[in-house]
PDB file of N, CA, C and O in Angstrom:
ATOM      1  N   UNK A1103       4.165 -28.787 -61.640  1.00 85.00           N
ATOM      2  CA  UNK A1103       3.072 -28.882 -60.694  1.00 85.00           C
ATOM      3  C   UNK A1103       3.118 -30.215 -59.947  1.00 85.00           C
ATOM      4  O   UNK A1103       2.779 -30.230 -58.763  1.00 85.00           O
ATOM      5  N   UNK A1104       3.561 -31.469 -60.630  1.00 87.00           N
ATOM      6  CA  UNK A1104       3.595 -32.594 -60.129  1.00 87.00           C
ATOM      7  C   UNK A1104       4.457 -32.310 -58.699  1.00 87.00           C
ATOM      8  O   UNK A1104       4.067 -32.378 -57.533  1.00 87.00           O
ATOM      9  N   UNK A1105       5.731 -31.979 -59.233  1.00 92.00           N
ATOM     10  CA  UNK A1105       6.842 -31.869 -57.555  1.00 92.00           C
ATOM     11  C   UNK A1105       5.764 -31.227 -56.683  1.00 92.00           C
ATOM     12  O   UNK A1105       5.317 -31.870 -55.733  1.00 92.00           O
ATOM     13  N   UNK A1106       5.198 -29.657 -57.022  1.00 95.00           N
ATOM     14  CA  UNK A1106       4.898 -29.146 -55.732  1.00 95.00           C
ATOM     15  C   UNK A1106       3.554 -30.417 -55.338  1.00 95.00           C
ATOM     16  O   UNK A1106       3.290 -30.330 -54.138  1.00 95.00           O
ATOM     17  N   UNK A1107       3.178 -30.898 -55.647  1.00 95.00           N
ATOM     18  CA  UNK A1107       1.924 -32.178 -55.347  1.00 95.00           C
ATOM     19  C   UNK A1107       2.634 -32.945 -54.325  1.00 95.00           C
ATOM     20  O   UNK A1107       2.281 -33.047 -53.150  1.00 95.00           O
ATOM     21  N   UNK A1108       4.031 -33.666 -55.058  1.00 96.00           N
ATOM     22  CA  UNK A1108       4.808 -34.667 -54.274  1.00 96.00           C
ATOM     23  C   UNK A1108       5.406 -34.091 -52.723  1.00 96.00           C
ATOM     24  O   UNK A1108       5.548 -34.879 -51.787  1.00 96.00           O
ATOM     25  N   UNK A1109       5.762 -32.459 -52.585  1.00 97.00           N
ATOM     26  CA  UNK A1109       6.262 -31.552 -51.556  1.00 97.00           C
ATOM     27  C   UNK A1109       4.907 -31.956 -50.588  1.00 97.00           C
ATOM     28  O   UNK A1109       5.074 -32.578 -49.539  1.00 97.00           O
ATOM     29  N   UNK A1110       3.842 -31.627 -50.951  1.00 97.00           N
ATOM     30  CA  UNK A1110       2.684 -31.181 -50.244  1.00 97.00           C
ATOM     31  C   UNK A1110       2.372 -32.650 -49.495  1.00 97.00           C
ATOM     32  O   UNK A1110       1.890 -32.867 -48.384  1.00 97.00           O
ATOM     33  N   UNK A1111       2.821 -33.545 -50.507  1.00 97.00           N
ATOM     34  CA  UNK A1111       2.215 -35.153 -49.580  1.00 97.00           C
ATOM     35  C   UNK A1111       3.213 -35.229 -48.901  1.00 97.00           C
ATOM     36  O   UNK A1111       2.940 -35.853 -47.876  1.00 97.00           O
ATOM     37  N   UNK A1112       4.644 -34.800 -48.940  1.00 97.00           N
ATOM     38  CA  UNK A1112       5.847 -34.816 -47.499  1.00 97.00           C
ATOM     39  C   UNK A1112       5.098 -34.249 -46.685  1.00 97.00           C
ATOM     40  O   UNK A1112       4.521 -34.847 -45.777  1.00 97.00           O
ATOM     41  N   UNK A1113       5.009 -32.963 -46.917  1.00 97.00           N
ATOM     42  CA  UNK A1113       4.265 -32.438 -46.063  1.00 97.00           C
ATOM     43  C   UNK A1113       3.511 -32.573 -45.028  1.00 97.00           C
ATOM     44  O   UNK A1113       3.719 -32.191 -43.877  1.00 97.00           O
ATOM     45  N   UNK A1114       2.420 -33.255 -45.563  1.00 98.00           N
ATOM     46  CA  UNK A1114       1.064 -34.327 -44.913  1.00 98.00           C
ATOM     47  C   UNK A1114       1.751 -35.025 -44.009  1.00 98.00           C
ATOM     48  O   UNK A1114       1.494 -35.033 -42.805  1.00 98.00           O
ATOM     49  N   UNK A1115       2.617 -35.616 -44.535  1.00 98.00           N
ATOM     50  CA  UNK A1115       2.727 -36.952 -43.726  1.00 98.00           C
ATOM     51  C   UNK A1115       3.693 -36.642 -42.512  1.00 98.00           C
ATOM     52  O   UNK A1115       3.863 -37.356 -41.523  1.00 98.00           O
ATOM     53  N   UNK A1116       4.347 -35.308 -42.824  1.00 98.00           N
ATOM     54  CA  UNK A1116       5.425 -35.000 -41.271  1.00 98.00           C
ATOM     55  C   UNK A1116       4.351 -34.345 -39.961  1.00 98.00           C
ATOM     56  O   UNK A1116       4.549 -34.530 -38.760  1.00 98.00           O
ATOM     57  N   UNK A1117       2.702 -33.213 -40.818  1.00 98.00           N
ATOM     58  CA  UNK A1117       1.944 -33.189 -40.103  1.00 98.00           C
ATOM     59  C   UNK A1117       1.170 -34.455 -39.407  1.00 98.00           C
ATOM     60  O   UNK A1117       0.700 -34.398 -38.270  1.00 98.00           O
ATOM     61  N   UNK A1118       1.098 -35.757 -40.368  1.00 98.00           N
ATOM     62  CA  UNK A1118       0.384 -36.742 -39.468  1.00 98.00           C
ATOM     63  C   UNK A1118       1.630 -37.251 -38.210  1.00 98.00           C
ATOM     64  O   UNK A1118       1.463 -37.489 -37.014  1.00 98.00           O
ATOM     65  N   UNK A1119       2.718 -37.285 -38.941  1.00 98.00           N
ATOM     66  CA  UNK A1119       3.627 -37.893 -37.671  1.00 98.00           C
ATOM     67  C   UNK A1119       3.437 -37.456 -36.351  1.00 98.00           C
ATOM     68  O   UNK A1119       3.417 -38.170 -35.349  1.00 98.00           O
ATOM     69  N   UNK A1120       3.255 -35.846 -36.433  1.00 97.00           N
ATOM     70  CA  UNK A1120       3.148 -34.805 -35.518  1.00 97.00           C
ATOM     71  C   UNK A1120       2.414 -34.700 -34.434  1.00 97.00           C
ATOM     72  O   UNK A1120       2.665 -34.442 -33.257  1.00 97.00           O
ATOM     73  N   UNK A1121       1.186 -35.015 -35.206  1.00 97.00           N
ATOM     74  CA  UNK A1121      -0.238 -35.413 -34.787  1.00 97.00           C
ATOM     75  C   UNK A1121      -0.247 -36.556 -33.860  1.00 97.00           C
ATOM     76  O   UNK A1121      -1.008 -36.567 -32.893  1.00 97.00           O
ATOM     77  N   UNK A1122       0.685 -37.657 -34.152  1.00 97.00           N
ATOM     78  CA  UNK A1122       0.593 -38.879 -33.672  1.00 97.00           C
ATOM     79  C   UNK A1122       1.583 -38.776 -32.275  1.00 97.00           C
ATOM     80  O   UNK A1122       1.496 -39.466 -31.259  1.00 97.00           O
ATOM     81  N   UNK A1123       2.503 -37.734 -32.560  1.00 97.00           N
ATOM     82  CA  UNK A1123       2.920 -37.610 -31.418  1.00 97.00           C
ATOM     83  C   UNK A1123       2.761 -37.015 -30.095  1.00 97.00           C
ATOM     84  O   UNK A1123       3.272 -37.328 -29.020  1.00 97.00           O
ATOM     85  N   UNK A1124       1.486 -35.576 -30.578  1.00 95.00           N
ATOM     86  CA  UNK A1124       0.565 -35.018 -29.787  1.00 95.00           C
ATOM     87  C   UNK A1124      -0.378 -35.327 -29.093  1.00 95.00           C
ATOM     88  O   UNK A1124      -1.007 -34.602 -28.321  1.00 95.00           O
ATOM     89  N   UNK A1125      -0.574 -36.731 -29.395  1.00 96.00           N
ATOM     90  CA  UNK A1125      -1.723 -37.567 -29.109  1.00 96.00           C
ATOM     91  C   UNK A1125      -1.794 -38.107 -27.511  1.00 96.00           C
ATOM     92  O   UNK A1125      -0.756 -38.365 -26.902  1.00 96.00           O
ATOM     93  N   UNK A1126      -2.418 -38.175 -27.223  1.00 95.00           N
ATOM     94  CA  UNK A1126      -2.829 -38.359 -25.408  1.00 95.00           C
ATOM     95  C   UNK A1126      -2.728 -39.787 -25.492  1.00 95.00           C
ATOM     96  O   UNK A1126      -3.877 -39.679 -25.066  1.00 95.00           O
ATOM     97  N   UNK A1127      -2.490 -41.144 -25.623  1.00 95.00           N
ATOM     98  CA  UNK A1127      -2.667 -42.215 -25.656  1.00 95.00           C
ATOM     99  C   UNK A1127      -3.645 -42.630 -24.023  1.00 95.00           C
ATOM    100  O   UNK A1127      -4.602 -43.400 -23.942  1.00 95.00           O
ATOM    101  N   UNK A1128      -3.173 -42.042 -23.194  1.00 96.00           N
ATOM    102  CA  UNK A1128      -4.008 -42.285 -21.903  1.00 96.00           C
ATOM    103  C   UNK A1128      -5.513 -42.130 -21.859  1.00 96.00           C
ATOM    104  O   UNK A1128      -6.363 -42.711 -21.184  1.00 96.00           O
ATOM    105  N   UNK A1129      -5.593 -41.195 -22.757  1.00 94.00           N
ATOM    106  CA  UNK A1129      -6.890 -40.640 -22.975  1.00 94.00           C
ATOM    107  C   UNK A1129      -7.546 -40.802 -24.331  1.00 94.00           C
ATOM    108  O   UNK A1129      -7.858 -39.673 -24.709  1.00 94.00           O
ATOM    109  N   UNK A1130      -7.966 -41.906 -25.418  1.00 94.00           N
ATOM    110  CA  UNK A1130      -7.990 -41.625 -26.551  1.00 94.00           C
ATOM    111  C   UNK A1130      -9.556 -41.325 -26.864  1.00 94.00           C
ATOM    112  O   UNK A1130     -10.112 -41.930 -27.781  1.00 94.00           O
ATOM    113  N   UNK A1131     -10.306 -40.292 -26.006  1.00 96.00           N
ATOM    114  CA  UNK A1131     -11.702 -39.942 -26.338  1.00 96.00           C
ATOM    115  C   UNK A1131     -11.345 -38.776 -27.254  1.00 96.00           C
ATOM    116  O   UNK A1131     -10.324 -38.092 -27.321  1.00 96.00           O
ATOM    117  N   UNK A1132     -12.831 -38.742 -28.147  1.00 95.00           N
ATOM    118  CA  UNK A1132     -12.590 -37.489 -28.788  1.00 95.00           C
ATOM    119  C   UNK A1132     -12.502 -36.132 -28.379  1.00 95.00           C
ATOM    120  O   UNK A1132     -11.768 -35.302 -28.916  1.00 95.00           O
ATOM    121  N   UNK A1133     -13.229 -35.929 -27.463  1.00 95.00           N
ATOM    122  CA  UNK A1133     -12.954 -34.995 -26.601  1.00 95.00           C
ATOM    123  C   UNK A1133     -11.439 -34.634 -25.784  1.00 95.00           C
ATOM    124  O   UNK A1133     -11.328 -33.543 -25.226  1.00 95.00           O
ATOM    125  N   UNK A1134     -10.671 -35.307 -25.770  1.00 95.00           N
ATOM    126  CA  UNK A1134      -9.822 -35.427 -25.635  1.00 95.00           C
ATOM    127  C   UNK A1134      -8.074 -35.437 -26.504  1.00 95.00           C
ATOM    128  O   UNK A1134      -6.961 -35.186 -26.044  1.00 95.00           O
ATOM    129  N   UNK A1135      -8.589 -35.906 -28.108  1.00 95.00           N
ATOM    130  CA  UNK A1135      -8.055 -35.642 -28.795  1.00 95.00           C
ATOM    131  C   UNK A1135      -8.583 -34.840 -29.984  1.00 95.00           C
ATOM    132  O   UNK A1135      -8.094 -35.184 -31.060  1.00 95.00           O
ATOM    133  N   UNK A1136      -9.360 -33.974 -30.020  1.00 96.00           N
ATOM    134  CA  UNK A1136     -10.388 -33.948 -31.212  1.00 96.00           C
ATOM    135  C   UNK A1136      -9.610 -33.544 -32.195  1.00 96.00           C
ATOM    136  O   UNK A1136      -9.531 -34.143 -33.268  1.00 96.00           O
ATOM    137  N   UNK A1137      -8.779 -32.177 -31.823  1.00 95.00           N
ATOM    138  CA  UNK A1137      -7.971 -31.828 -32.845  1.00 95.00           C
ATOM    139  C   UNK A1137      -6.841 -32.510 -33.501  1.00 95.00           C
ATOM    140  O   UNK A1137      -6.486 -32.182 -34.633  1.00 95.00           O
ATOM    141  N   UNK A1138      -6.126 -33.668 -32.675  1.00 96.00           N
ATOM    142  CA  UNK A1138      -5.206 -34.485 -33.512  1.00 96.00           C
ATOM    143  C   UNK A1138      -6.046 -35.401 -34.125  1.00 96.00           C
ATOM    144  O   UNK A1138      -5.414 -35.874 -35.070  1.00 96.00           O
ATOM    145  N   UNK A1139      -7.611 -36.093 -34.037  1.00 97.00           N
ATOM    146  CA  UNK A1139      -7.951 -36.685 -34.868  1.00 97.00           C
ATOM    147  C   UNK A1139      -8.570 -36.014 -36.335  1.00 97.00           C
ATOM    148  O   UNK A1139      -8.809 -36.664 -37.352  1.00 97.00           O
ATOM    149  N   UNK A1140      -8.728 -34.785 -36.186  1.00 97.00           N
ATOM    150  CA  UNK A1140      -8.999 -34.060 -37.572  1.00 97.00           C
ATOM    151  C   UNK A1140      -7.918 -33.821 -38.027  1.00 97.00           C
ATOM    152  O   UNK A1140      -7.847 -34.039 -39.236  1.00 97.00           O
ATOM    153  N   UNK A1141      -6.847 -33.385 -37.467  1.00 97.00           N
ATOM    154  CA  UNK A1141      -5.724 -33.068 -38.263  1.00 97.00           C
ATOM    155  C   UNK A1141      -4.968 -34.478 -38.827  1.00 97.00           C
ATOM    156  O   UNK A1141      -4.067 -34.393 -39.662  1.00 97.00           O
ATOM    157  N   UNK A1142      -5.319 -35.484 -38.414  1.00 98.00           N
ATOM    158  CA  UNK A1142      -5.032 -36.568 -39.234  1.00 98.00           C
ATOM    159  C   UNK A1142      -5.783 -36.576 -40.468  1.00 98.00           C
ATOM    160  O   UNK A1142      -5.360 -36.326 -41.597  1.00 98.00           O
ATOM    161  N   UNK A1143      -7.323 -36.998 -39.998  1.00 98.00           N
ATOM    162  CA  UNK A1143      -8.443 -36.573 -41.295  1.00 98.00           C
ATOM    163  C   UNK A1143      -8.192 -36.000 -42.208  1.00 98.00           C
ATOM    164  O   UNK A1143      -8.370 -36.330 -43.381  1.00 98.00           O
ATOM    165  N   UNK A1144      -7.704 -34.978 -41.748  1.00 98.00           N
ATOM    166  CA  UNK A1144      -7.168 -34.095 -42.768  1.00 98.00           C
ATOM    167  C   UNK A1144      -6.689 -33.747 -43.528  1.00 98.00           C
ATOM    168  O   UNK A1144      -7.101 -32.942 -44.363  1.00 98.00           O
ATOM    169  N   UNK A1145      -5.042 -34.568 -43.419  1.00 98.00           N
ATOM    170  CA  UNK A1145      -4.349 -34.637 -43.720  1.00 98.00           C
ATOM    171  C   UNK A1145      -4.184 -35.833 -44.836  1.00 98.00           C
ATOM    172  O   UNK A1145      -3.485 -35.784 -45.848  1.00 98.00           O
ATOM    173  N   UNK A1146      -4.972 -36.873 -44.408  1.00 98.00           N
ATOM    174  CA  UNK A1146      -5.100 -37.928 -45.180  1.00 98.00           C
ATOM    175  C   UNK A1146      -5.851 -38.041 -46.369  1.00 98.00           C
ATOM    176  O   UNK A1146      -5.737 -38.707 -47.398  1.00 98.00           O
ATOM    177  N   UNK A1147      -6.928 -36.916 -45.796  1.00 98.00           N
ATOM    178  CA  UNK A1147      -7.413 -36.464 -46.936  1.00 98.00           C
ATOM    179  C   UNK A1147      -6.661 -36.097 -48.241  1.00 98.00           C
ATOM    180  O   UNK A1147      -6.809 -36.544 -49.378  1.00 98.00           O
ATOM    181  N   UNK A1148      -5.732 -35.069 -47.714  1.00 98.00           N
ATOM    182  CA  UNK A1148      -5.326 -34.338 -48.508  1.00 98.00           C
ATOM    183  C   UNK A1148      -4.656 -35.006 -49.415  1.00 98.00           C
ATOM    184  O   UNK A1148      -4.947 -34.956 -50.610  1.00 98.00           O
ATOM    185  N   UNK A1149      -3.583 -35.774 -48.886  1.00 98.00           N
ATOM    186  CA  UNK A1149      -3.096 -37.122 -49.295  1.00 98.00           C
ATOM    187  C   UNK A1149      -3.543 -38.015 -50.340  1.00 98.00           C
ATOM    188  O   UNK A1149      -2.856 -38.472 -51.254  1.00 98.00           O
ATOM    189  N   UNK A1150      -4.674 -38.200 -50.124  1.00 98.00           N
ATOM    190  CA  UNK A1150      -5.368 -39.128 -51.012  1.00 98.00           C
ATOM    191  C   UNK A1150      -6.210 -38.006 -52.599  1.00 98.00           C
ATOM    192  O   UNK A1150      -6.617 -38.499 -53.650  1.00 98.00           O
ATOM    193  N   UNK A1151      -6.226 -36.580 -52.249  1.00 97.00           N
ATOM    194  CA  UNK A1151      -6.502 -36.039 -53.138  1.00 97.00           C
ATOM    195  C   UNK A1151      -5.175 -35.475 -54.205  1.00 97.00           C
ATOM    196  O   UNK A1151      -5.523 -35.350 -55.379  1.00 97.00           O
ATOM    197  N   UNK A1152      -3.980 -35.195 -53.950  1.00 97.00           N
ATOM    198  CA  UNK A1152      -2.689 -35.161 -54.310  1.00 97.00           C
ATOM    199  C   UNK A1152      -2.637 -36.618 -55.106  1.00 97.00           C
ATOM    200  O   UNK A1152      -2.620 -36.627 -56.337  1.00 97.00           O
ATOM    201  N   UNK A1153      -2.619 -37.489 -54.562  1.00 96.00           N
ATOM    202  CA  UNK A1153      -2.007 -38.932 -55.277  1.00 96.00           C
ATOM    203  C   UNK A1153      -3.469 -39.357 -56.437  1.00 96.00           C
ATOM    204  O   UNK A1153      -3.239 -40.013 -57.453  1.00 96.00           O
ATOM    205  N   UNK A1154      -4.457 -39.032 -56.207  1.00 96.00           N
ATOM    206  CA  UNK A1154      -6.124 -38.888 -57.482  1.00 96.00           C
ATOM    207  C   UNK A1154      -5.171 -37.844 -58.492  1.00 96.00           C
ATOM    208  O   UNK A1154      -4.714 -38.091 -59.608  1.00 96.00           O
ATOM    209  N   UNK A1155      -5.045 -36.494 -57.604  1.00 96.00           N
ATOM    210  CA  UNK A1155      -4.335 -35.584 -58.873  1.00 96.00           C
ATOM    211  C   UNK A1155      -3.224 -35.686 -59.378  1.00 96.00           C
ATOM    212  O   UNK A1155      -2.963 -34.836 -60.230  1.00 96.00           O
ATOM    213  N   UNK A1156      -2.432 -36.464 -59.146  1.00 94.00           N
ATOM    214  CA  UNK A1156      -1.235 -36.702 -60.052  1.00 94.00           C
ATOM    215  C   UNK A1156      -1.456 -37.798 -60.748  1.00 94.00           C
ATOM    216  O   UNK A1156      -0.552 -38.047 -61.545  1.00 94.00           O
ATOM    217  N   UNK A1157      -2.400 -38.600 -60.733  1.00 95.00           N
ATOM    218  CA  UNK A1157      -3.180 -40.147 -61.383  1.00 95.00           C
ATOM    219  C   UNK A1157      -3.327 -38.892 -62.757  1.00 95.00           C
ATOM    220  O   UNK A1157      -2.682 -38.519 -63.737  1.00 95.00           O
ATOM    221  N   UNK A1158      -4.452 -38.625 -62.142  1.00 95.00           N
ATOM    222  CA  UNK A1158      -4.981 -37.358 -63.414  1.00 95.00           C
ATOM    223  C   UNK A1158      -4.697 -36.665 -64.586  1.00 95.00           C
ATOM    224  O   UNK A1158      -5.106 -36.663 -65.747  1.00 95.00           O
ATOM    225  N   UNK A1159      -3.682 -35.948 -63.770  1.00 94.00           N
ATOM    226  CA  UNK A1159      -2.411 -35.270 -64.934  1.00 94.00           C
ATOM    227  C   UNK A1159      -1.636 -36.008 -65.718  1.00 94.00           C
ATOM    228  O   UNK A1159      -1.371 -35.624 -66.858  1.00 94.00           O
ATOM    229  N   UNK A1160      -1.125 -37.263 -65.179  1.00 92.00           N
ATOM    230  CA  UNK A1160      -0.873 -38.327 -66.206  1.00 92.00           C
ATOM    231  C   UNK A1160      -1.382 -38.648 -67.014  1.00 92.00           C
ATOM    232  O   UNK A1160      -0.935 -38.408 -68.136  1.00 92.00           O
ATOM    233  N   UNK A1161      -2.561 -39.345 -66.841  1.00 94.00           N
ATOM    234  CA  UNK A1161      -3.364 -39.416 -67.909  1.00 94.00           C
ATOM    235  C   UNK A1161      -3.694 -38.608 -68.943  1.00 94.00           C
ATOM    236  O   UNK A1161      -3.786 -39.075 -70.078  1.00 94.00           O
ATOM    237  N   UNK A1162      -3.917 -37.276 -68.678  1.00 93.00           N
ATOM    238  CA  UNK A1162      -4.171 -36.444 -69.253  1.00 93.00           C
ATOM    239  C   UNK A1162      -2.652 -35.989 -70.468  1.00 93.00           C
ATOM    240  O   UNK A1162      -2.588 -35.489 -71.592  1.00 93.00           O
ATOM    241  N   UNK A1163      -1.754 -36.440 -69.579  1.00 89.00           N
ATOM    242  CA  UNK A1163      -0.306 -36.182 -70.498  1.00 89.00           C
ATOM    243  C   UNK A1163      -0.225 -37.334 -72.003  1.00 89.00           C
ATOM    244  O   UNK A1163       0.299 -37.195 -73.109  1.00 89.00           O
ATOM    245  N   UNK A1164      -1.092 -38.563 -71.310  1.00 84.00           N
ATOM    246  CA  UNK A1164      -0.781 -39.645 -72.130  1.00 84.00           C
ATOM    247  C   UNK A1164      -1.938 -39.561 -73.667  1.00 84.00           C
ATOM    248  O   UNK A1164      -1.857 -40.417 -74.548  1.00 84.00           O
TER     249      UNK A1164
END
């Protein structure tokens, strides 16, 4: 379960790249970017809940 955790934060992070490259820089209102700024959110989220859950399972191993 750990790998598919570690897959899923590659994951994340090729969607934030993505995001960053979709991004309007000319324009950085939200209205303007709304959806690349949630899909960052999002993503970072996710990120930060993957790297809590593999904290977790360790512990739990130890």
């Amino acid at each position: 379960m750990k790998k598919f955790r570690l897959w899923l934060i590659v994951f994340a992070v090729v969607i934030i790249i993505g995001q960053l490259i979709l991004t309007d820089y000319h324009d950085l209102s939200w209205s303007n970017n709304a959806g690349s700024y949630l899909g960052i959110i999002s993503m970072i989220c996710l990120i930060m809940s993957m790297i809590l859950s593999n904290r977790h399972e360790s512990k739990q191993e130890n």
